[in-house]
mmCIF file of C-alpha atoms and ligand atoms in Angstrom:
data_model
loop_
_atom_site.group_PDB
_atom_site.id
_atom_site.type_symbol
_atom_site.label_atom_id
_atom_site.label_comp_id
_atom_site.label_asym_id
_atom_site.label_seq_id
_atom_site.Cartn_x
_atom_site.Cartn_y
_atom_site.Cartn_z
ATOM 1 C CA MET B 133 -5.179 28.433 -20.260
ATOM 2 C CA ILE B 134 -6.761 25.167 -21.369
ATOM 3 C CA GLU B 135 -10.244 24.933 -22.765
ATOM 4 C CA ILE B 136 -13.005 23.561 -20.543
ATOM 5 C CA THR B 137 -13.779 20.962 -23.221
ATOM 6 C CA SER B 138 -10.317 19.448 -22.727
ATOM 7 C CA LEU B 139 -10.995 19.058 -19.021
ATOM 8 C CA ASP B 140 -14.395 17.513 -19.823
ATOM 9 C CA LYS B 141 -12.697 15.008 -22.081
ATOM 10 C CA ALA B 142 -10.148 14.212 -19.383
ATOM 11 C CA GLU B 143 -12.980 13.632 -16.885
ATOM 12 C CA LYS B 144 -14.706 11.201 -19.278
ATOM 13 C CA PHE B 145 -11.450 9.399 -19.998
ATOM 14 C CA VAL B 146 -10.704 8.936 -16.282
ATOM 15 C CA ARG B 147 -14.283 8.038 -15.370
ATOM 16 C CA GLU B 148 -14.264 5.234 -17.905
ATOM 17 C CA ARG B 149 -10.897 3.997 -16.668
ATOM 18 C CA VAL B 150 -11.776 3.750 -12.962
ATOM 19 C CA LYS B 151 -15.020 1.834 -13.561
ATOM 20 C CA GLY B 152 -13.375 -1.459 -12.632
ATOM 21 C CA PHE B 153 -11.526 -0.106 -9.594
ATOM 22 C CA ASP B 154 -12.776 -0.794 -6.051
ATOM 23 C CA SER B 155 -15.041 1.847 -4.515
ATOM 24 C CA GLY B 156 -12.128 3.285 -2.521
ATOM 25 C CA HIS B 157 -10.402 4.183 -5.803
ATOM 26 C CA ASP B 158 -13.507 5.123 -7.764
ATOM 27 C CA TRP B 159 -14.570 8.379 -9.377
ATOM 28 C CA TRP B 160 -15.628 9.815 -6.002
ATOM 29 C CA HIS B 161 -12.139 9.219 -4.606
ATOM 30 C CA ILE B 162 -10.789 11.167 -7.577
ATOM 31 C CA MET B 163 -13.275 13.977 -6.928
ATOM 32 C CA ARG B 164 -12.400 14.173 -3.221
ATOM 33 C CA VAL B 165 -8.693 14.287 -4.027
ATOM 34 C CA ARG B 166 -9.336 16.953 -6.633
ATOM 35 C CA ARG B 167 -11.245 19.134 -4.163
ATOM 36 C CA LEU B 168 -8.605 18.740 -1.436
ATOM 37 C CA ALA B 169 -5.789 19.389 -3.913
ATOM 38 C CA ARG B 170 -7.484 22.558 -5.143
ATOM 39 C CA TYR B 171 -7.851 23.781 -1.570
ATOM 40 C CA ILE B 172 -4.266 22.994 -0.591
ATOM 41 C CA ASN B 173 -2.981 24.684 -3.734
ATOM 42 C CA GLU B 174 -5.040 27.802 -3.025
ATOM 43 C CA THR B 175 -3.755 28.092 0.532
ATOM 44 C CA GLU B 176 -0.114 27.123 -0.097
ATOM 45 C CA PHE B 177 0.837 27.780 -3.703
ATOM 46 C CA SER B 178 -0.737 29.221 -6.779
ATOM 47 C CA GLU B 179 -0.127 26.636 -9.430
ATOM 48 C CA ASP B 180 -2.516 26.756 -12.370
ATOM 49 C CA PRO B 181 -5.785 25.336 -10.968
ATOM 50 C CA TYR B 182 -6.422 23.495 -14.251
ATOM 51 C CA LEU B 183 -3.066 21.790 -13.919
ATOM 52 C CA VAL B 184 -3.937 20.748 -10.342
ATOM 53 C CA ASP B 185 -7.334 19.474 -11.517
ATOM 54 C CA THR B 186 -5.770 17.468 -14.322
ATOM 55 C CA ALA B 187 -3.066 15.946 -12.121
ATOM 56 C CA ALA B 188 -5.702 14.990 -9.524
ATOM 57 C CA LEU B 189 -7.853 13.424 -12.246
ATOM 58 C CA PHE B 190 -5.009 11.237 -13.465
ATOM 59 C CA HIS B 191 -3.251 10.536 -10.161
ATOM 60 C CA ASP B 192 -4.396 6.874 -9.862
ATOM 61 C CA PHE B 193 -4.638 6.170 -13.584
ATOM 62 C CA ALA B 194 -1.515 4.003 -13.600
ATOM 63 C CA ASP B 195 -2.106 2.389 -10.184
ATOM 64 C CA SER B 196 -0.455 -1.018 -10.391
ATOM 65 C CA LYS B 197 -3.174 -2.568 -8.197
ATOM 66 C CA PHE B 198 -5.613 -2.126 -11.064
ATOM 67 C CA SER B 199 -3.705 -1.537 -14.265
ATOM 68 C CA GLY B 200 -1.715 -4.730 -13.826
ATOM 69 C CA GLY B 201 0.260 -3.625 -16.819
ATOM 70 C CA ASN B 202 3.284 -1.548 -17.346
ATOM 71 C CA GLN B 203 3.207 1.811 -15.548
ATOM 72 C CA GLU B 204 5.403 3.422 -18.205
ATOM 73 C CA GLU B 205 2.977 2.379 -20.956
ATOM 74 C CA THR B 206 0.006 3.770 -19.075
ATOM 75 C CA ILE B 207 1.807 7.054 -18.459
ATOM 76 C CA GLU B 208 2.611 7.207 -22.167
ATOM 77 C CA LEU B 209 -1.088 6.760 -22.944
ATOM 78 C CA VAL B 210 -1.886 9.748 -20.735
ATOM 79 C CA ARG B 211 0.903 11.818 -22.312
ATOM 80 C CA GLN B 212 -0.611 11.111 -25.732
ATOM 81 C CA PHE B 213 -4.066 12.035 -24.477
ATOM 82 C CA LEU B 214 -2.825 15.350 -23.081
ATOM 83 C CA LYS B 215 -0.965 16.070 -26.306
ATOM 84 C CA GLU B 216 -3.949 15.354 -28.508
ATOM 85 C CA ASN B 217 -6.204 17.525 -26.371
ATOM 86 C CA GLY B 218 -4.153 20.696 -26.198
ATOM 87 C CA MET B 219 -2.663 20.100 -22.768
ATOM 88 C CA ASP B 220 0.979 19.711 -23.830
ATOM 89 C CA ASN B 221 2.131 22.047 -21.082
ATOM 90 C CA PHE B 222 0.647 19.700 -18.456
ATOM 91 C CA ILE B 223 2.469 16.601 -19.655
ATOM 92 C CA ASN B 224 5.519 16.835 -17.393
ATOM 93 C CA GLY B 225 3.623 17.757 -14.229
ATOM 94 C CA VAL B 226 0.911 15.144 -14.680
ATOM 95 C CA SER B 227 3.275 12.310 -15.547
ATOM 96 C CA ASN B 228 5.579 13.193 -12.660
ATOM 97 C CA THR B 229 2.595 13.126 -10.283
ATOM 98 C CA MET B 230 1.419 9.757 -11.622
ATOM 99 C CA LYS B 231 4.867 8.306 -11.242
ATOM 100 C CA TYR B 232 5.766 9.450 -7.750
ATOM 101 C CA ILE B 233 2.486 9.858 -5.868
ATOM 102 C CA SER B 234 2.302 6.413 -4.358
ATOM 103 C CA PHE B 235 3.196 5.490 -0.793
ATOM 104 C CA SER B 236 5.579 2.869 -2.129
ATOM 105 C CA SER B 237 7.681 5.519 -3.883
ATOM 106 C CA ARG B 238 7.755 7.692 -0.774
ATOM 107 C CA GLY B 239 10.434 10.331 -0.667
ATOM 108 C CA LYS B 240 11.033 10.103 -4.392
ATOM 109 C CA THR B 241 10.102 13.104 -6.447
ATOM 110 C CA GLY B 242 11.866 12.513 -9.709
ATOM 111 C CA GLY B 243 14.511 14.936 -8.498
ATOM 112 C CA MET B 244 12.087 17.809 -8.503
ATOM 113 C CA ARG B 245 10.615 19.884 -5.722
ATOM 114 C CA ASP B 246 7.363 19.859 -7.518
ATOM 115 C CA ASN B 247 4.554 21.841 -5.862
ATOM 116 C CA LEU B 248 2.047 19.912 -7.900
ATOM 117 C CA LEU B 249 3.218 16.555 -6.600
ATOM 118 C CA LEU B 250 3.300 17.877 -3.016
ATOM 119 C CA VAL B 251 -0.286 19.094 -3.274
ATOM 120 C CA VAL B 252 -1.841 16.041 -4.962
ATOM 121 C CA GLN B 253 0.109 13.645 -2.748
ATOM 122 C CA ASP B 254 -1.161 15.368 0.409
ATOM 123 C CA ALA B 255 -4.724 15.296 -0.938
ATOM 124 C CA ASP B 256 -4.443 11.580 -1.734
ATOM 125 C CA ARG B 257 -3.008 10.827 1.705
ATOM 126 C CA LEU B 258 -5.755 12.782 3.455
ATOM 127 C CA ASP B 259 -8.353 10.626 1.718
ATOM 128 C CA ALA B 260 -6.647 7.526 3.143
ATOM 129 C CA ILE B 261 -7.156 8.638 6.780
ATOM 130 C CA GLY B 262 -10.102 9.770 8.903
ATOM 131 C CA ALA B 263 -13.562 8.233 8.562
ATOM 132 C CA ILE B 264 -13.297 8.002 4.795
ATOM 133 C CA GLY B 265 -9.870 6.398 5.048
ATOM 134 C CA ILE B 266 -11.284 3.765 7.414
ATOM 135 C CA ALA B 267 -14.162 3.041 5.020
ATOM 136 C CA ARG B 268 -11.746 2.767 2.097
ATOM 137 C CA ALA B 269 -9.396 0.450 3.973
ATOM 138 C CA PHE B 270 -12.128 -2.027 4.873
ATOM 139 C CA ASN B 271 -13.590 -1.842 1.410
ATOM 140 C CA TYR B 272 -10.216 -2.584 -0.142
ATOM 141 C CA GLY B 273 -9.584 -5.371 2.377
ATOM 142 C CA GLY B 274 -12.951 -6.905 1.439
ATOM 143 C CA TYR B 275 -12.218 -6.529 -2.245
ATOM 144 C CA ARG B 276 -8.990 -8.482 -1.699
ATOM 145 C CA ASN B 277 -10.745 -10.944 0.602
ATOM 146 C CA ASN B 278 -8.410 -10.039 3.463
ATOM 147 C CA ILE B 279 -9.366 -10.710 7.060
ATOM 148 C CA ILE B 280 -10.388 -7.823 9.314
ATOM 149 C CA TYR B 281 -8.096 -8.812 12.172
ATOM 150 C CA SER B 282 -6.708 -11.804 13.999
ATOM 151 C CA PRO B 283 -5.234 -11.967 17.498
ATOM 152 C CA VAL B 284 -2.824 -14.589 16.117
ATOM 153 C CA VAL B 285 0.249 -12.620 15.051
ATOM 154 C CA ASP B 286 1.031 -14.625 11.914
ATOM 155 C CA GLU B 287 -2.560 -14.567 10.699
ATOM 156 C CA ASN B 288 -2.840 -10.867 11.332
ATOM 157 C CA LYS B 289 -0.105 -9.954 8.858
ATOM 158 C CA ASN B 290 -2.554 -9.559 5.956
ATOM 159 C CA SER B 291 -5.388 -8.058 7.936
ATOM 160 C CA THR B 292 -6.902 -4.657 7.323
ATOM 161 C CA ILE B 293 -6.265 -3.650 10.932
ATOM 162 C CA ASN B 294 -2.580 -4.391 10.342
ATOM 163 C CA HIS B 295 -2.677 -2.033 7.367
ATOM 164 C CA PHE B 296 -3.470 0.790 9.813
ATOM 165 C CA TYR B 297 -0.185 0.171 11.639
ATOM 166 C CA GLU B 298 1.864 -0.403 8.500
ATOM 167 C CA LYS B 299 0.609 2.583 6.595
ATOM 168 C CA LEU B 300 -2.376 4.653 7.689
ATOM 169 C CA LEU B 301 -0.978 5.758 11.067
ATOM 170 C CA LEU B 302 2.212 6.965 9.356
ATOM 171 C CA LEU B 303 0.526 9.248 6.865
ATOM 172 C CA SER B 304 -0.150 12.300 9.052
ATOM 173 C CA SER B 305 3.564 12.680 9.765
ATOM 174 C CA MET B 306 4.349 12.415 6.059
ATOM 175 C CA MET B 307 2.330 15.436 4.950
ATOM 176 C CA ASN B 308 4.254 17.793 2.683
ATOM 177 C CA THR B 309 2.405 21.040 3.310
ATOM 178 C CA GLU B 310 1.273 22.952 6.403
ATOM 179 C CA THR B 311 -2.322 22.795 5.186
ATOM 180 C CA GLY B 312 -1.978 19.040 4.698
ATOM 181 C CA LYS B 313 -0.639 18.699 8.253
ATOM 182 C CA ARG B 314 -3.482 20.774 9.652
ATOM 183 C CA LEU B 315 -6.146 18.750 7.849
ATOM 184 C CA ALA B 316 -4.468 15.458 8.755
ATOM 185 C CA PHE B 317 -4.499 16.138 12.497
ATOM 186 C CA GLU B 318 -8.194 15.504 13.144
ATOM 187 C CA ARG B 319 -8.313 12.586 10.720
ATOM 188 C CA HIS B 320 -5.344 10.940 12.429
ATOM 189 C CA GLN B 321 -6.957 11.344 15.850
ATOM 190 C CA PHE B 322 -10.052 9.646 14.484
ATOM 191 C CA LEU B 323 -7.949 6.656 13.349
ATOM 192 C CA GLU B 324 -6.526 6.343 16.847
ATOM 193 C CA LEU B 325 -9.953 6.599 18.435
ATOM 194 C CA PHE B 326 -11.290 3.937 16.074
ATOM 195 C CA LEU B 327 -8.418 1.539 16.858
ATOM 196 C CA LYS B 328 -8.810 2.094 20.585
ATOM 197 C CA GLN B 329 -12.501 1.274 20.400
ATOM 198 C CA PHE B 330 -11.842 -1.713 18.109
ATOM 199 C CA HIS B 331 -9.346 -3.243 20.534
ATOM 200 C CA ASN B 332 -11.535 -2.418 23.535
ATOM 201 C CA GLU B 333 -14.431 -4.293 21.983
ATOM 202 C CA TRP B 334 -12.213 -7.174 20.874
ATOM 203 C CA ASN B 335 -10.654 -7.540 24.296
ATOM 204 C CA SER B 336 -13.782 -6.938 26.276
ATOM 205 C CA ASP B 337 -14.304 -9.688 28.844
ATOM 206 C CA THR B 338 -17.968 -8.794 29.225
ATOM 207 C CA PHE B 339 -19.085 -11.833 27.258
ATOM 208 C CA ASN B 340 -16.126 -14.085 27.830
ATOM 209 C CA LEU B 341 -16.787 -15.924 24.584
ATOM 210 C CA PHE B 342 -13.232 -16.924 23.767
HETATM 211 P P1 LIG K 654 -0.955 4.725 -2.594
HETATM 212 O O1 LIG K 654 -1.639 5.152 -3.882
HETATM 213 O O2 LIG K 654 -0.523 5.857 -1.744
HETATM 214 O O3 LIG K 654 0.096 3.656 -2.805
HETATM 215 P P2 LIG K 654 -2.862 2.831 -2.092
HETATM 216 O O4 LIG K 654 -3.460 2.938 -3.470
HETATM 217 O O5 LIG K 654 -2.052 1.634 -1.742
HETATM 218 O O6 LIG K 654 -2.079 4.113 -1.761
HETATM 219 O O7 LIG K 654 -3.984 2.923 -1.073
HETATM 220 C C1 LIG K 654 -5.152 3.536 -1.402
HETATM 221 C C2 LIG K 654 -6.268 3.078 -0.539
HETATM 222 O O8 LIG K 654 -6.351 1.651 -0.492
HETATM 223 C C3 LIG K 654 -6.090 3.557 0.881
HETATM 224 O O9 LIG K 654 -7.304 3.997 1.396
HETATM 225 C C4 LIG K 654 -5.548 2.342 1.576
HETATM 226 O O10 LIG K 654 -5.871 2.332 2.906
HETATM 227 C C5 LIG K 654 -6.210 1.221 0.830
HETATM 228 N N1 LIG K 654 -5.349 0.029 0.893
HETATM 229 C C6 LIG K 654 -4.215 -0.230 0.225
HETATM 230 N N2 LIG K 654 -3.682 -1.419 0.621
HETATM 231 C C7 LIG K 654 -4.513 -1.892 1.563
HETATM 232 C C8 LIG K 654 -4.548 -3.087 2.364
HETATM 233 N N3 LIG K 654 -3.619 -4.006 2.276
HETATM 234 N N4 LIG K 654 -5.578 -3.227 3.235
HETATM 235 C C9 LIG K 654 -6.539 -2.296 3.343
HETATM 236 N N5 LIG K 654 -6.572 -1.173 2.632
HETATM 237 C C10 LIG K 654 -5.586 -0.974 1.749
HETATM 238 NI NI1 LIG K 655 -5.574 7.951 -4.958
#
């Protein structure tokens, strides 16, 4: 079992790192993912809770949207950190999670059926849907200066509303675990309700403005 001080150090390391990330990928995102991952692990598996905590802490550390640099180099930095802080036995699990968690590497697991990856990936996906997922999407869209929506098909391609159709609405059917599926259900329904209301308001002929 790892010492609490190692986990404290990992928290500080990650907290410092995510300072420049947008609010949807900030420390509180990490904490929400950590809490969800802990819960999913407790109900589905019984991986070492410290391992789950550590993987959740580092899951976005090498996110290409923010690191800009080489993912392999960033993962190596984390491997070194874990080694120097007595968490050698977490190195494989944490680096595998960092490498394969993202939506863009969907379906890839590094050839492993890795409970840890399944748990942290579900937790991360849950935080991208529901009310929090909606808030994160619009925050990220604003951060990138993307438009909210356009009724002109070509203009709409980079809108945040389009992101719902390209990604967010797919997530509930991509959950790995039964607990993930259960938790995703209500959040997915909320996305649909939000989109329905959004389009109703947009298309309302009450004001006939355009
Ligand atoms: P993953 O780590 O699974 O690849 P991302 O880091 O791309 O996921 O997404 C994390 C958060 O950023 C999500 O809440 C997602 O909705 C939001 N996000 C990513 N790309 C966009 C986009 N183009 N427009 C709006 N939100 C986005
Ligand atoms: Ni994340």
